[in-house]
Short mmCIF file of C-alpha atoms in Angstrom, two decimals:
data_model
loop_
_atom_site.label_atom_id
_atom_site.label_comp_id
_atom_site.label_asym_id
_atom_site.label_seq_id
_atom_site.Cartn_x
_atom_site.Cartn_y
_atom_site.Cartn_z
CA UNK D 124 0.00 0.00 0.00
CA UNK D 125 1.62 3.24 -1.11
CA UNK D 126 2.04 6.12 1.25
CA UNK D 127 0.30 8.50 -1.15
CA UNK D 128 -2.96 6.55 -1.24
CA UNK D 129 -5.84 7.75 0.89
CA UNK D 130 -7.28 5.21 3.31
CA UNK D 131 -10.88 5.38 4.51
CA UNK D 132 -11.33 5.22 8.26
CA UNK D 133 -12.68 1.95 9.58
CA UNK D 134 -16.41 1.94 10.47
CA UNK D 135 -18.00 -0.88 12.48
CA UNK D 136 -21.37 -2.39 11.49
CA UNK D 137 -23.00 -0.99 14.67
CA UNK D 138 -22.19 2.52 13.52
CA UNK D 139 -24.12 1.91 10.32
CA UNK D 140 -27.38 1.19 12.26
CA UNK D 141 -29.80 4.13 12.08
CA UNK D 142 -30.37 6.00 15.33
CA UNK D 143 -33.87 6.35 16.69
CA UNK D 144 -35.77 8.82 14.59
CA UNK D 145 -39.20 9.63 13.29
CA UNK D 146 -40.83 8.20 10.26
CA UNK D 147 -40.12 10.09 7.05
CA UNK D 148 -36.77 11.52 8.09
CA UNK D 149 -33.80 11.12 5.77
CA UNK D 150 -30.60 9.59 7.14
CA UNK D 151 -27.16 9.96 5.53
CA UNK D 152 -24.69 7.09 5.28
CA UNK D 153 -21.36 6.87 3.59
CA UNK D 154 -20.06 4.10 1.35
CA UNK D 155 -16.80 3.82 -0.58
CA UNK D 156 -16.69 4.88 -4.20
CA UNK D 157 -15.77 2.42 -6.90
CA UNK D 158 -12.06 2.30 -7.74
CA UNK D 159 -11.33 4.59 -10.65
CA UNK D 160 -7.70 3.48 -11.01
CA UNK D 161 -5.66 0.41 -10.23
CA UNK D 162 -3.31 2.46 -8.12
CA UNK D 163 -6.00 2.99 -5.48
CA UNK D 164 -6.37 0.15 -2.96
CA UNK D 165 -9.63 -1.78 -2.53
CA UNK D 166 -11.81 -1.08 0.41
CA UNK D 167 -11.64 -3.35 3.40
CA UNK D 168 -14.17 -6.11 3.53
CA UNK D 169 -14.87 -5.30 7.17
CA UNK D 170 -16.07 -1.77 6.77
CA UNK D 171 -16.13 1.33 4.64
CA UNK D 172 -14.05 4.43 4.72
CA UNK D 173 -15.01 8.03 5.13
CA UNK D 174 -12.70 10.20 3.09
CA UNK D 175 -12.04 11.23 -0.47
CA UNK D 176 -12.77 7.68 -1.70
CA UNK D 177 -16.21 7.66 0.02
CA UNK D 178 -19.49 9.04 -1.24
CA UNK D 179 -22.55 10.08 0.69
CA UNK D 180 -25.71 8.09 0.21
CA UNK D 181 -29.17 9.30 1.40
CA UNK D 182 -31.24 6.51 2.82
CA UNK D 183 -34.91 7.01 3.56
CA UNK D 184 -36.14 5.38 6.72
CA UNK D 185 -38.18 2.31 6.03
CA UNK D 186 -39.35 1.67 9.61
CA UNK D 187 -43.12 1.10 9.51
CA UNK D 188 -45.20 3.91 10.94
CA UNK D 189 -47.37 1.40 12.80
CA UNK D 190 -44.46 0.38 15.03
CA UNK D 191 -43.65 3.99 15.81
CA UNK D 192 -47.30 4.62 16.59
CA UNK D 193 -47.29 1.66 18.96
CA UNK D 194 -44.26 3.08 20.73
CA UNK D 195 -45.96 6.45 21.10
CA UNK D 196 -49.12 4.85 22.42
CA UNK D 197 -47.14 2.87 24.98
CA UNK D 198 -45.69 6.12 26.33
CA UNK D 199 -48.96 7.98 26.19
CA UNK D 200 -50.80 5.19 28.03
CA UNK D 201 -48.83 6.00 31.18
CA UNK D 202 -50.22 9.55 31.24
CA UNK D 203 -53.35 10.24 33.35
CA UNK D 204 -56.50 10.27 31.26
CA UNK D 205 -58.61 13.40 31.65
CA UNK D 206 -62.35 12.78 31.78
CA UNK D 207 -64.44 14.89 29.43
CA UNK D 208 -66.63 17.56 30.99
CA UNK D 209 -69.69 16.05 29.38
CA UNK D 210 -69.26 12.80 31.33
CA UNK D 211 -68.84 14.72 34.60
CA UNK D 212 -72.03 16.74 34.02
CA UNK D 213 -73.97 13.55 33.22
CA UNK D 214 -72.74 11.94 36.43
CA UNK D 215 -73.75 15.01 38.45
CA UNK D 216 -77.19 14.95 36.83
CA UNK D 217 -77.56 11.26 37.64
CA UNK D 218 -76.57 11.91 41.27
CA UNK D 219 -79.13 14.71 41.58
CA UNK D 220 -81.85 12.49 40.17
CA UNK D 221 -80.92 9.77 42.63
CA UNK D 222 -81.07 12.27 45.51
CA UNK D 223 -84.54 13.35 44.41
CA UNK D 224 -85.67 9.74 44.31
CA UNK D 225 -84.34 9.19 47.83
CA UNK D 226 -86.18 12.28 49.09
CA UNK D 227 -89.42 11.06 47.55
CA UNK D 228 -88.97 7.65 49.10
CA UNK D 229 -88.31 9.21 52.50
CA UNK D 230 -91.47 11.31 52.17
CA UNK D 231 -93.48 8.22 51.22
CA UNK D 232 -92.05 6.30 54.17
CA UNK D 233 -92.96 9.19 56.46
CA UNK D 234 -96.53 9.14 55.19
CA UNK D 235 -96.70 5.39 55.70
CA UNK D 236 -95.41 5.77 59.25
CA UNK D 237 -98.04 8.42 59.97
CA UNK D 238 -100.75 6.19 58.55
CA UNK D 239 -99.56 3.34 60.76
CA UNK D 240 -99.70 5.61 63.79
CA UNK D 241 -103.15 6.78 62.76
CA UNK D 242 -104.38 3.23 63.03
CA UNK D 243 -104.18 3.71 66.78
CA UNK D 244 -106.53 6.55 67.83
CA UNK D 245 -105.63 8.61 70.89
CA UNK D 246 -108.35 11.30 71.06
CA UNK D 247 -110.36 12.46 72.97
CA UNK D 248 -109.50 10.04 75.75
CA UNK D 249 -107.19 7.07 76.04
CA UNK D 250 -110.00 4.91 77.32
CA UNK D 251 -112.37 6.15 74.61
CA UNK D 252 -110.29 7.09 71.56
CA UNK D 253 -111.96 7.62 68.19
CA UNK D 254 -109.32 9.50 66.17
CA UNK D 255 -105.63 10.32 66.12
CA UNK D 256 -104.85 13.90 67.15
CA UNK D 257 -101.44 15.29 68.12
CA UNK D 258 -100.63 18.94 67.34
CA UNK D 259 -97.07 18.82 68.70
CA UNK D 260 -96.11 15.86 66.53
CA UNK D 261 -97.98 16.43 63.27
CA UNK D 262 -98.28 20.19 62.86
CA UNK D 263 -95.20 22.17 61.65
CA UNK D 264 -93.54 24.42 64.20
CA UNK D 265 -94.66 27.63 62.45
CA UNK D 266 -98.35 26.62 62.65
CA UNK D 267 -98.54 25.05 66.09
CA UNK D 268 -99.58 28.24 67.90
CA UNK D 269 -102.41 28.97 65.45
CA UNK D 270 -103.56 25.34 65.55
CA UNK D 271 -103.72 25.40 69.34
CA UNK D 272 -105.83 28.58 69.25
CA UNK D 273 -108.24 26.94 66.81
CA UNK D 274 -108.41 23.90 69.07
CA UNK D 275 -109.33 26.12 72.02
CA UNK D 276 -111.97 27.79 69.81
CA UNK D 277 -113.38 24.35 69.07
CA UNK D 278 -113.59 23.44 72.75
CA UNK D 279 -115.23 26.77 73.60
CA UNK D 280 -117.78 26.24 70.81
CA UNK D 281 -118.69 22.87 72.26
CA UNK D 282 -119.01 24.36 75.72
CA UNK D 283 -121.20 27.21 74.44
CA UNK D 284 -123.54 24.81 72.62
CA UNK D 285 -123.95 22.71 75.76
CA UNK D 286 -124.62 25.79 77.92
CA UNK D 287 -127.18 27.02 75.35
CA UNK D 288 -128.99 23.68 75.61
CA UNK D 289 -129.09 24.03 79.43
CA UNK D 290 -130.52 27.53 79.02
CA UNK D 291 -133.26 26.26 76.70
CA UNK D 292 -134.20 23.62 79.29
CA UNK D 293 -134.41 26.36 81.90
CA UNK D 294 -136.80 28.38 79.73
CA UNK D 295 -139.00 25.30 79.29
CA UNK D 296 -139.11 24.60 83.02
CA UNK D 297 -139.92 28.24 83.77
CA UNK D 298 -143.31 27.84 82.08
CA UNK D 299 -142.59 29.84 78.97
CA UNK D 300 -144.77 28.78 76.07
CA UNK D 301 -141.83 28.79 73.67
CA UNK D 302 -139.80 26.58 76.01
CA UNK D 303 -140.48 23.23 74.27
CA UNK D 304 -139.61 24.54 70.82
CA UNK D 305 -136.50 26.27 72.17
CA UNK D 306 -135.40 23.07 73.85
CA UNK D 307 -135.92 21.11 70.66
CA UNK D 308 -133.86 23.53 68.65
CA UNK D 309 -131.25 23.67 71.38
CA UNK D 310 -130.94 19.90 71.16
CA UNK D 311 -130.54 20.09 67.42
CA UNK D 312 -127.76 22.62 67.89
CA UNK D 313 -125.80 19.92 69.68
CA UNK D 314 -125.17 18.47 66.24
CA UNK D 315 -122.69 21.33 65.92
CA UNK D 316 -120.33 19.50 68.28
CA UNK D 317 -119.34 16.81 65.75
CA UNK D 318 -120.13 19.24 62.92
CA UNK D 319 -117.51 21.75 64.06
CA UNK D 320 -114.97 18.96 64.36
CA UNK D 321 -115.60 17.61 60.87
CA UNK D 322 -116.49 20.73 58.92
CA UNK D 323 -113.83 23.26 59.88
CA UNK D 324 -111.40 21.96 62.50
CA UNK D 325 -110.18 18.81 60.79
CA UNK D 326 -109.82 20.51 57.38
CA UNK D 327 -107.48 23.16 58.80
CA UNK D 328 -105.66 20.49 60.81
CA UNK D 329 -104.99 18.42 57.69
CA UNK D 330 -104.20 21.53 55.65
CA UNK D 331 -101.42 22.50 58.08
CA UNK D 332 -100.17 18.94 58.39
CA UNK D 333 -100.14 18.01 54.70
CA UNK D 334 -99.75 21.55 53.29
CA UNK D 335 -102.75 21.21 50.98
CA UNK D 336 -104.57 24.21 49.52
CA UNK D 337 -107.90 22.49 48.87
CA UNK D 338 -108.55 21.64 52.51
CA UNK D 339 -107.56 25.15 53.53
CA UNK D 340 -110.16 26.49 51.09
CA UNK D 341 -112.79 24.19 52.62
CA UNK D 342 -111.85 25.47 56.07
CA UNK D 343 -112.29 29.11 55.02
CA UNK D 344 -115.84 28.48 53.76
CA UNK D 345 -116.88 26.38 56.76
CA UNK D 346 -115.35 28.74 59.28
CA UNK D 347 -117.19 31.70 57.70
CA UNK D 348 -120.53 29.97 58.38
CA UNK D 349 -119.31 29.12 61.88
CA UNK D 350 -118.55 32.78 62.61
CA UNK D 351 -122.01 33.81 61.38
CA UNK D 352 -123.62 31.17 63.61
CA UNK D 353 -121.64 32.39 66.62
CA UNK D 354 -122.79 35.99 66.07
CA UNK D 355 -126.44 34.90 65.87
CA UNK D 356 -126.16 32.82 69.04
CA UNK D 357 -124.40 35.60 70.91
CA UNK D 358 -127.09 38.16 70.02
CA UNK D 359 -129.89 35.72 70.93
CA UNK D 360 -132.26 36.73 68.13
CA UNK D 361 -135.94 35.92 68.83
CA UNK D 362 -137.27 32.54 67.74
CA UNK D 363 -133.75 31.22 67.16
CA UNK D 364 -133.43 29.16 70.36
CA UNK D 365 -130.29 31.08 71.18
CA UNK D 366 -129.59 31.97 74.77
CA UNK D 367 -127.94 35.27 73.84
CA UNK D 368 -128.44 38.86 74.95
CA UNK D 369 -131.97 39.38 73.57
CA UNK D 370 -133.30 36.10 74.95
CA UNK D 371 -131.76 36.84 78.33
CA UNK D 372 -133.42 40.30 78.37
CA UNK D 373 -136.82 38.85 77.53
CA UNK D 374 -136.61 36.30 80.34
CA UNK D 375 -135.59 38.90 82.94
CA UNK D 376 -138.38 41.23 81.72
CA UNK D 377 -140.97 38.44 82.02
CA UNK D 378 -139.90 37.62 85.56
CA UNK D 379 -138.53 34.21 84.60
#
């Protein structure tokens, strides 16, 4: 080998392997040129030289894109997956619907419990109970005071009707000619004892307990007639069998 000849540097096969790169990139390799003259030595069978006797060759990467995509997916799979906002809103909506269903079931269970309790009457007396009545337990806190006043009004109405019947009996026993008819009407007025309970007290009781508008409307109408009846009985209009002011004045004027 002459001293003037140019020798290509030795390159190992591992150096010819393409480095990691993306699909579509162009890599440059070098290979020895063909001998133009006999004076130039042949290239080594173990490698190629990089020098004047070497030429550059552009090699396009032939690595399949599918394999590169698989490599990318393997790295991306380790990243945390962000949930779309649409899925989160749907889950929140589903949770709200489930809460509403639970509330409705609780309300239904509460009504069932009240109905079970109502199967055991406790009013007016324990030894003679005909209905369930408990203001402190069934009526909301904001309506308890009003309900207790109405209950006292009911009791006073019953007491007034009973006293009016006693007064009509007294007129009959005093020898007044209108005594029998007054007593009869006074007895009929005793129907107002269960009537007041059914017609206006229980509707307002259930209206406060169940928060229903229809029963409250029924109470307003019934209680208006009740107030009119109370005014008539308090005045004691003639021929009304009412032991009010006018009837009392007539009896004192007649010496009865």
